Amino acid sequence: MRIDRYLNQPRWILMAVLALTVLIYSNTFQAEFQLDDFAKVKNNVNDHLDEISIKNLEKVVLQARPVAHLTFALNYYLHQSDVFGYHIINILIHLANTIALYLFVWLTLNLPLNIHRWGSQAHQVAVMTSLLWAIHPVQTQAVTYIVQRMTLLSSLFYLVTLIAYILARTSAGHIRLLGYAVMVVSFPLSLGSKEIAVTLPVFIFLYEWYFLSGVFVVAIRKAAWVVLLCGLLTSIYITGYFLDLQEGGWDALKGFILKEYVAVGETSLSFYERTLTGARVMVHYISLLLFPHPALLNLDYDFPGSHSMVDPWTTLPGMILFLGTFGYAIGVAKRHPLISFCILWFYGNLVLESFILHLDLVFEHRLYLPSMGFLFLGSMGIAYLTQQEPLLVSNLRKALLGIIIAGSVLFLCLWTYERNETWRTEISLWEDVVKKSPKKARAYFNLGNAYKMAGMLEKADEVYQAGLKIEPSNHYLSKILVGRGWIHIKKQNYSEAIEILQQAVQANPNYFLGWFNLGVAYRMVNQYDLALIAFEQSRDLNSQHLWNYIHIGEIYERMGAFEKAVESYLQGIAVMDNDTWRLRNKLAYLYERIERFNDAFNEYRLSLSENPNQPEIHNNLGVLYYKGNRFMEASSEFKEALRQNPTDLDARNNLGKIYAAMGNLEMAVKEFSRVLEMQPSHPTARHNLDQALKSLRGAAH
């Protein structure tokens, strides 16, 4: 059967595309969290939704990109940090984008201005576009990298908004009203997922002009209110983001665009240099779309900046290609609006992150939305080639083209699956980055961290030392040194750790983890005065780091300065946004130690009100009740601790003591015996059991 006959069965072909996409992403279901996943997803306490309530949901949605964070919070609510659920949702969104792209292309080619030329091939082009786009290896960074759900969602609602606009403009009655209603919902959802949606008003107008009205003035009249509404929502969002969520307000916005670009401390580029570099980035992106071999894909490119039109020499050709194709798109807008639209879609959805904003130069996930236009154009080119005459030449060309397409699809699938293998673990991903970006300090730092977290300390230290040899900037010099210092602390080589960490804080005095780890090293060798100085410096640099307050408090406790310890815990409770229950537990234990029992009761209760699922705190509160001869309350707390953690031996031993104190010796013997079954060497359970048995025998006589 000829390829066009297959492609004329869109329902089954689209289902096959979706099934094929799931297959090539089937090796990602257990892929680990990577890079920004930790800060934005796994360790983001604002997304740790234990119960659905207004208070908890407020914490989720009062973040930048609230729509995406809401989905992360629901993931956490259902299965905590199990990556399987996160990957399932990402893949489902990718499939939804595939369907939406098919619909967008099909609707576009069936518009009155396009149907005469493309209507008979609309299904073929739509299927080919969605197929090539869905299985393309360059999409792996957007789909498999969990945090890039922000890109997936924004792209989905971006397409939904455009589809809704097309239906609203080409339909009547209820469908027309429904289309506009969907737009009112979907555009804010796109913008609330990621700011790439700011280009949507431009493309709504462009779509209206190119394909619906055909006349610039008419397009302005038809699309004006939609574009203005989208623009207003965009302005409100950006204003809120930079005034409320970013320190510095409009100065932050201006700096985000115009200040010197610094690629996380490694590359410094002026706005002019970044503009020159952006043209080369565009060429690089095009090369990846044309030949996406896994050997060419990279999470963290070491992409050199352009300093003039001839430095490096590829800058001028890149600028000529960029300006030439952009100019061509403008020039053929009237005669070939589809070609023009696809080119402008590609460049227009890249320009924000590649030319304007203060971001890393190259990331493959940025191609997720722009590549739709590129592959739409490519699919039209393929369809065009299949329709050429004479018949014999056409059939030969179709057969050859069919073989090329089938081979290309096969290679794209294999390469996507292969690239996803690289994403399976932190170690495999960062080993790949180090291989491809051997002069990038961030690669060595993250690979060292991956080895360190896997317990491979010797391997981690080797990687850190390799990173030091490339003479990183102070930003990564300090981070790598801190990694080495941490390893020496774990090995109990405290003198070496102190020496290394002193170098780290000298390289970057503003890196709080340098001071924090230096404080840990000093504390381990009982140099408490120096440890306090280091922890206080770390606290001043990062007021949200919980363990600064805990270490300072514990050191003061060790020194007998109990009031200063109390002060440290209270300071942390006052300024910390999250996890204050930990500090309240420490404070309550200290109050108990210095016999401020009422204060201890209050802090334990407050701690449990903030986080009731803490068996250790229930046990501590139970001990306090026990000391006050409040046996029933103590029994309740110990039972709750055991309900939450049946293997909590201290709580079970304490429950046995309560039973003994209340005269229920049989139950006391039962609890002490269960403790010894789980830990025969338990330090007090054996003695408690002997005493209970002795009392039980005495009662029998």
Coordinates of N, CA and C in Angstrom, one line a residue, residues 587-605 620-621 623-629:
L587 N 13.4 23.2 70.2 CA 13.2 24.2 71.2 C 12.4 23.5 72.4
A588 N 11.5 22.7 72.1 CA 10.7 22.0 73.1 C 11.6 21.1 74.0
Y589 N 12.5 20.4 73.3 CA 13.4 19.4 74.0 C 14.3 20.2 74.9
L590 N 14.8 21.4 74.4 CA 15.6 22.2 75.3 C 14.8 22.8 76.4
Y591 N 13.6 23.2 76.2 CA 12.8 23.7 77.3 C 12.6 22.6 78.4
E592 N 12.4 21.4 77.9 CA 12.2 20.3 78.8 C 13.5 20.0 79.6
R593 N 14.6 20.2 79.0 CA 15.9 20.0 79.6 C 16.2 21.0 80.7
I594 N 15.7 22.3 80.5 CA 16.0 23.3 81.5 C 14.7 23.5 82.4
E595 N 13.8 22.6 82.3 CA 12.6 22.5 83.2 C 11.6 23.6 83.0
R596 N 11.5 24.1 81.8 CA 10.4 25.0 81.4 C 9.4 24.2 80.8
F597 N 8.7 23.4 81.6 CA 7.8 22.3 81.1 C 6.6 22.9 80.3
N598 N 6.0 23.9 80.8 CA 4.8 24.5 80.1 C 5.2 25.0 78.7
D599 N 6.4 25.6 78.6 CA 6.9 26.0 77.3 C 7.1 24.8 76.4
A600 N 7.7 23.8 77.0 CA 8.0 22.6 76.2 C 6.7 22.0 75.7
F601 N 5.6 21.9 76.5 CA 4.3 21.4 76.1 C 3.8 22.2 74.9
N602 N 3.9 23.5 75.0 CA 3.4 24.4 73.9 C 4.1 24.2 72.6
E603 N 5.4 24.1 72.7 CA 6.2 23.9 71.5 C 6.0 22.6 70.8
Y604 N 5.9 21.5 71.6 CA 5.6 20.2 71.0 C 4.2 20.2 70.3
R605 N 3.2 20.8 71.0 CA 1.9 20.9 70.4 C 1.9 21.7 69.1
N620 N 8.4 12.3 71.9 CA 8.9 13.3 72.9 C 7.8 13.8 73.8
L621 N 6.7 14.1 73.2 CA 5.6 14.7 74.0 C 5.1 13.6 74.9
V623 N 6.9 11.3 76.4 CA 7.8 11.3 77.5 C 7.6 12.4 78.5
L624 N 7.2 13.6 77.9 CA 7.0 14.7 78.8 C 5.7 14.5 79.7
Y625 N 4.7 13.9 79.0 CA 3.5 13.6 79.8 C 3.8 12.5 80.9
Y626 N 4.6 11.6 80.5 CA 5.0 10.5 81.5 C 5.7 11.1 82.7
K627 N 6.6 12.1 82.4 CA 7.3 12.7 83.6 C 6.4 13.4 84.5
G628 N 5.3 13.9 83.9 CA 4.3 14.6 84.7 C 3.2 13.7 85.2
N629 N 3.4 12.4 85.1 CA 2.4 11.4 85.6 C 1.1 11.5 84.9

